[in-house]
Every structure is written in structure tokens, then in C-alpha cells.
PDB file of C-alpha atoms in Angstrom:
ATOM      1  CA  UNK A  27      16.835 -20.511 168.918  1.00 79.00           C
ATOM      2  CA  UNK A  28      15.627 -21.651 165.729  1.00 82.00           C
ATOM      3  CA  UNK A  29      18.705 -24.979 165.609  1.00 81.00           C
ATOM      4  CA  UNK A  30      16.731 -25.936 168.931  1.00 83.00           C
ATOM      5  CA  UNK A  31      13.184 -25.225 168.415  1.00 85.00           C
ATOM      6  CA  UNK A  32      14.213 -27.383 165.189  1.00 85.00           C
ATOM      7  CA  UNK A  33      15.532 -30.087 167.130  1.00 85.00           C
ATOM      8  CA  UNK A  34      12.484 -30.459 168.679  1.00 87.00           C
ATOM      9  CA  UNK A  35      10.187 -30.365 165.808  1.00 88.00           C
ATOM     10  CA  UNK A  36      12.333 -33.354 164.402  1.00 88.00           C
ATOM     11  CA  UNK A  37      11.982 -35.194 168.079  1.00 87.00           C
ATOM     12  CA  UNK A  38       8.320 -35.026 167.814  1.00 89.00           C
ATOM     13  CA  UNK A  39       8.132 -36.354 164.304  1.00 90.00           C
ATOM     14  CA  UNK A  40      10.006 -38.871 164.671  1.00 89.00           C
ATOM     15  CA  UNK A  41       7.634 -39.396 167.993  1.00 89.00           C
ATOM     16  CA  UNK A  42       5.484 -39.478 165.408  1.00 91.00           C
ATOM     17  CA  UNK A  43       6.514 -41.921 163.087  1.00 92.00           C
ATOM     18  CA  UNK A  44       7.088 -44.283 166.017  1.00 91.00           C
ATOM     19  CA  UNK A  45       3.939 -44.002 168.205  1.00 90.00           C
ATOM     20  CA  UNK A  46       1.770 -41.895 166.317  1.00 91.00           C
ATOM     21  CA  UNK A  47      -0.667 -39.350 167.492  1.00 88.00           C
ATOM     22  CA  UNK A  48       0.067 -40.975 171.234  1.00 87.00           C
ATOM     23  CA  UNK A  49       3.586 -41.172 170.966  1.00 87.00           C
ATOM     24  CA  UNK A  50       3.825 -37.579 170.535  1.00 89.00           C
ATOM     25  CA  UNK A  51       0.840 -36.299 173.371  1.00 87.00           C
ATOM     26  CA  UNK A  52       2.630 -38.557 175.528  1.00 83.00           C
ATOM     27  CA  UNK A  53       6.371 -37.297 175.503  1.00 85.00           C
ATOM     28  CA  UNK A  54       5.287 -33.613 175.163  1.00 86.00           C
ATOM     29  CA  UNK A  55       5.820 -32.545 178.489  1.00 86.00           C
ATOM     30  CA  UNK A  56       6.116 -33.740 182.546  1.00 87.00           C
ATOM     31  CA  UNK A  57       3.001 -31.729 183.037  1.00 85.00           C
ATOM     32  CA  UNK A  58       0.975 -33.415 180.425  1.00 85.00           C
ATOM     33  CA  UNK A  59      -0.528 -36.685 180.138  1.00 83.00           C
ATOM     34  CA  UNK A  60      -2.633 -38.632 177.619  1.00 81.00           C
ATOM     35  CA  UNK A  61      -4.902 -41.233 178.316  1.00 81.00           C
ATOM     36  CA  UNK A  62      -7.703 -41.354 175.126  1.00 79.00           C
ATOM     37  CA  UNK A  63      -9.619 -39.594 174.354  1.00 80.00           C
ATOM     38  CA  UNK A  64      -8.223 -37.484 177.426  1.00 81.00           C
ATOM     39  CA  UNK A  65      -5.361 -34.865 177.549  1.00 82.00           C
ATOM     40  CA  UNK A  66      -4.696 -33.826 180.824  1.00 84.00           C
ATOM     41  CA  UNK A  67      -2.845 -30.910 181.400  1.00 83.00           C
ATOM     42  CA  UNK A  68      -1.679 -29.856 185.165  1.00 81.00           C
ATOM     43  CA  UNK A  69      -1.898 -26.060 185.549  1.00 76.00           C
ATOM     44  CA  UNK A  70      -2.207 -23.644 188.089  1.00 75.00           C
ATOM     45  CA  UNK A  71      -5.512 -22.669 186.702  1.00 72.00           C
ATOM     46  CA  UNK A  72      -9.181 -23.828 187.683  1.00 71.00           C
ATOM     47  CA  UNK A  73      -9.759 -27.090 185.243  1.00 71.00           C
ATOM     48  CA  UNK A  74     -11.611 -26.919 182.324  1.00 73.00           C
ATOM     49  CA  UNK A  75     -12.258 -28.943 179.767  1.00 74.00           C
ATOM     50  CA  UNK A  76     -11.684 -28.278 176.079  1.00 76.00           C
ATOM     51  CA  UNK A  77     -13.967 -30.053 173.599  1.00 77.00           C
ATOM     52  CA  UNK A  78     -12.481 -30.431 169.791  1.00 78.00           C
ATOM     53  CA  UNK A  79     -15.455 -31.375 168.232  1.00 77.00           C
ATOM     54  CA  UNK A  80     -12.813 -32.556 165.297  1.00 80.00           C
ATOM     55  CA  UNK A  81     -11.219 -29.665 165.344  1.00 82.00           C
ATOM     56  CA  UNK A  82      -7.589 -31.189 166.180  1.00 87.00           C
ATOM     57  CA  UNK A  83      -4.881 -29.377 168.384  1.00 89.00           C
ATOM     58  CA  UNK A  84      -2.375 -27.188 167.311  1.00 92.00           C
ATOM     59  CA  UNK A  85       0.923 -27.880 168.758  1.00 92.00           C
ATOM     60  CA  UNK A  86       3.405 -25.049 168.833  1.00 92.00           C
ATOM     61  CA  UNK A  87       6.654 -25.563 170.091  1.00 91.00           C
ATOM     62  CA  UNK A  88       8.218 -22.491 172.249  1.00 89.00           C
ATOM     63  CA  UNK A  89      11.482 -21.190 172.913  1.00 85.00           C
ATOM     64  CA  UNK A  90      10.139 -18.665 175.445  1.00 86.00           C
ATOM     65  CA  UNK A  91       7.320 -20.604 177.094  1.00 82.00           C
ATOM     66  CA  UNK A  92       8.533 -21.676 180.594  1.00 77.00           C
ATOM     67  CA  UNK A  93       7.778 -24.007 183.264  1.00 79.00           C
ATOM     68  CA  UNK A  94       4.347 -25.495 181.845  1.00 85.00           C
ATOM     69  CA  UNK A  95       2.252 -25.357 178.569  1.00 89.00           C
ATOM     70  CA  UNK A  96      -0.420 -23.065 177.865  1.00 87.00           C
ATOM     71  CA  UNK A  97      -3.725 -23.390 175.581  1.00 86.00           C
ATOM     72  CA  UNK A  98      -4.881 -20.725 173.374  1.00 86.00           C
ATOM     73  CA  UNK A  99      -8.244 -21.218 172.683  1.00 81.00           C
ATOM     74  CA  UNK A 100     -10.341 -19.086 170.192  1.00 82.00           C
ATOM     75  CA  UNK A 101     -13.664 -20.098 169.145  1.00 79.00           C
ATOM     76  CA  UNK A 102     -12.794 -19.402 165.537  1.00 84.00           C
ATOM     77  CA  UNK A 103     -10.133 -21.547 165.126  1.00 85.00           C
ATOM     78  CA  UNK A 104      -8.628 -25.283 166.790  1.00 87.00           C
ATOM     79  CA  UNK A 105      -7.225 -25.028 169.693  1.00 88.00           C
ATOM     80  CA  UNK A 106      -3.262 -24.360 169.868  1.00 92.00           C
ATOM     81  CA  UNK A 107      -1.005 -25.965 172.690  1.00 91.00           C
ATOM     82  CA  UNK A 108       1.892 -24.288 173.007  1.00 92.00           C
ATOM     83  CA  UNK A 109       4.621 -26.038 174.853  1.00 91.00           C
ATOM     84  CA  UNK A 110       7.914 -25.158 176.205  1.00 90.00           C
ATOM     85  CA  UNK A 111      10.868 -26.955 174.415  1.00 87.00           C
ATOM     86  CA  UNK A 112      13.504 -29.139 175.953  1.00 75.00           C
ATOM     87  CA  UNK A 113      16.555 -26.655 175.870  1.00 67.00           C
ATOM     88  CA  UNK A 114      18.782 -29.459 176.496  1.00 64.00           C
ATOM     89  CA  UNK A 115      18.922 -30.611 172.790  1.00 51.00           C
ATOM     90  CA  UNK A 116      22.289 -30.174 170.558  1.00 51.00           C
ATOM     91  CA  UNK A 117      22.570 -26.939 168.597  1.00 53.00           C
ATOM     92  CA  UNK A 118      25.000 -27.411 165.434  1.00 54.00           C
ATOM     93  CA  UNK A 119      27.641 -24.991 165.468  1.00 56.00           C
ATOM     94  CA  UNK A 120      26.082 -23.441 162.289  1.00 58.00           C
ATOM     95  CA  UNK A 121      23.513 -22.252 164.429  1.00 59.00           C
ATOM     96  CA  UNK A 122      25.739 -21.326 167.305  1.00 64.00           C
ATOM     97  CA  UNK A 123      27.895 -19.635 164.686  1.00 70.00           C
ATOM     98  CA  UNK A 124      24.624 -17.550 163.676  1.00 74.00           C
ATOM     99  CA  UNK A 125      24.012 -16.183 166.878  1.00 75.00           C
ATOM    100  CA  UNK A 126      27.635 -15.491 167.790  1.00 80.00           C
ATOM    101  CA  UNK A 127      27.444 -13.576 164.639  1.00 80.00           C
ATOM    102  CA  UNK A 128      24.131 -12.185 165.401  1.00 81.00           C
ATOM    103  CA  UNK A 129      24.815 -10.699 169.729  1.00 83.00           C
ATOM    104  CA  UNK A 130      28.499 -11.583 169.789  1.00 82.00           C
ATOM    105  CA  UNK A 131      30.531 -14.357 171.245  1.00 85.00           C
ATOM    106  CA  UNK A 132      30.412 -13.483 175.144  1.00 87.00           C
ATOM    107  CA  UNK A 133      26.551 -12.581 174.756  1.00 84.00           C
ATOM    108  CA  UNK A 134      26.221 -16.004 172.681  1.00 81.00           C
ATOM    109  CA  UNK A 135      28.186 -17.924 175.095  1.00 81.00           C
ATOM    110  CA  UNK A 136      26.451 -16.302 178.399  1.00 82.00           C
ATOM    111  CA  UNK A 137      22.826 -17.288 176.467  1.00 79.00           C
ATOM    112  CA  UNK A 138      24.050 -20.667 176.220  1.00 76.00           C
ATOM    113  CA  UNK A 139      24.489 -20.956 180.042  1.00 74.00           C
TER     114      UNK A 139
END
């Protein structure tokens, strides 16, 4: 989990690097869409707006968030927009050896799937 949630911490740096702060909001996710000063997220809950009064956004990849993103919002600190990761991205054997070691090979091999 960690090889892939890595991969796509170096995918949105280099995002990054390329297009800056748009580059990234706009490849995060199908669901989401950036048009300044507007992010636009599609969920299956009422709208709402979220104001950052220069606060900035926390992005948070996940391993375990599904289907769409979700935002955490506490008064006390920035927002955080957690995002599922793209599970299709390489794993180096290192970390494939890890897990085998970790749950086994036929456990490792079935999460794989």
C-alpha cells in the first residue's frame, strides 16, 4: 500500500512541477474539476460551498477511499481533500516483496487482483 500511495504522491508532484497548483486540482480525480478560483467536486451530497479564506487545502491521498473524494472540514484547521488513489500504478517488487512477507504470497497475490 505504501509503494502505491507513493507512486501517487510522486505523480502529483511531478503534476506539480509541470502545471502547478492547476496541474495537480485538475488530474486529481474524474469527479473533480477546477476552473479558478472554483473546485468542483461531484458528490452524492447536497452542494455546498467551502470558503478557504487562505487557508489552502489539504490533499491526502487514500488507499482505502473508494469511488469519489471526500472533504473533511473542521473549523479549526484547512480543509483536507482526501482522494482515492489510482490503484493502477506499478508497485516495485520491494514493496510486493514486503507484503508477501507481511500476509503471505497467496494472500499478497489475491490483494493484488
Amino acid at each position: 500500500m505504501r509503494a502505491v500511495v507513493d507512486a501517487d504522491r510522486a505523480v502529483r508532484a511531478r503534476s506539480f512541477l509541470d502545471g502547478g497548483c492547476e496541474g495537480v486540482l485538475s488530474a486529481l480525480h474524474p469527479t473533480i474539476s477546477w476552473a479558478p478560483p472554483v473546485l468542483s467536486i461531484e458528490s452524492r451530497f447536497p452542494q455546498r460551498d467551502v470558503h478557504l479564506h487562505g487557508q489552502g487545502l489539504v490533499l491526502v491521498p487514500s488507499y482505502f477511499c473508494w469511488e469519489r473524494p471526500i472533504m473533511l472540514r473542521d473549523q479549526r484547521h484547512a480543509p483536507v481533500l482526501v482522494y482515492p488513489i489510482a490503484r493502477d500504478l506499478h508497485v516495485t517488487s520491494a514493496g510486493k516483496r514486503s507484503l508477501e512477507a507481511l500476509i503471505g504470497r497467496t494472500r499478497a497475490a489475491a490483494l493484488e487482483v
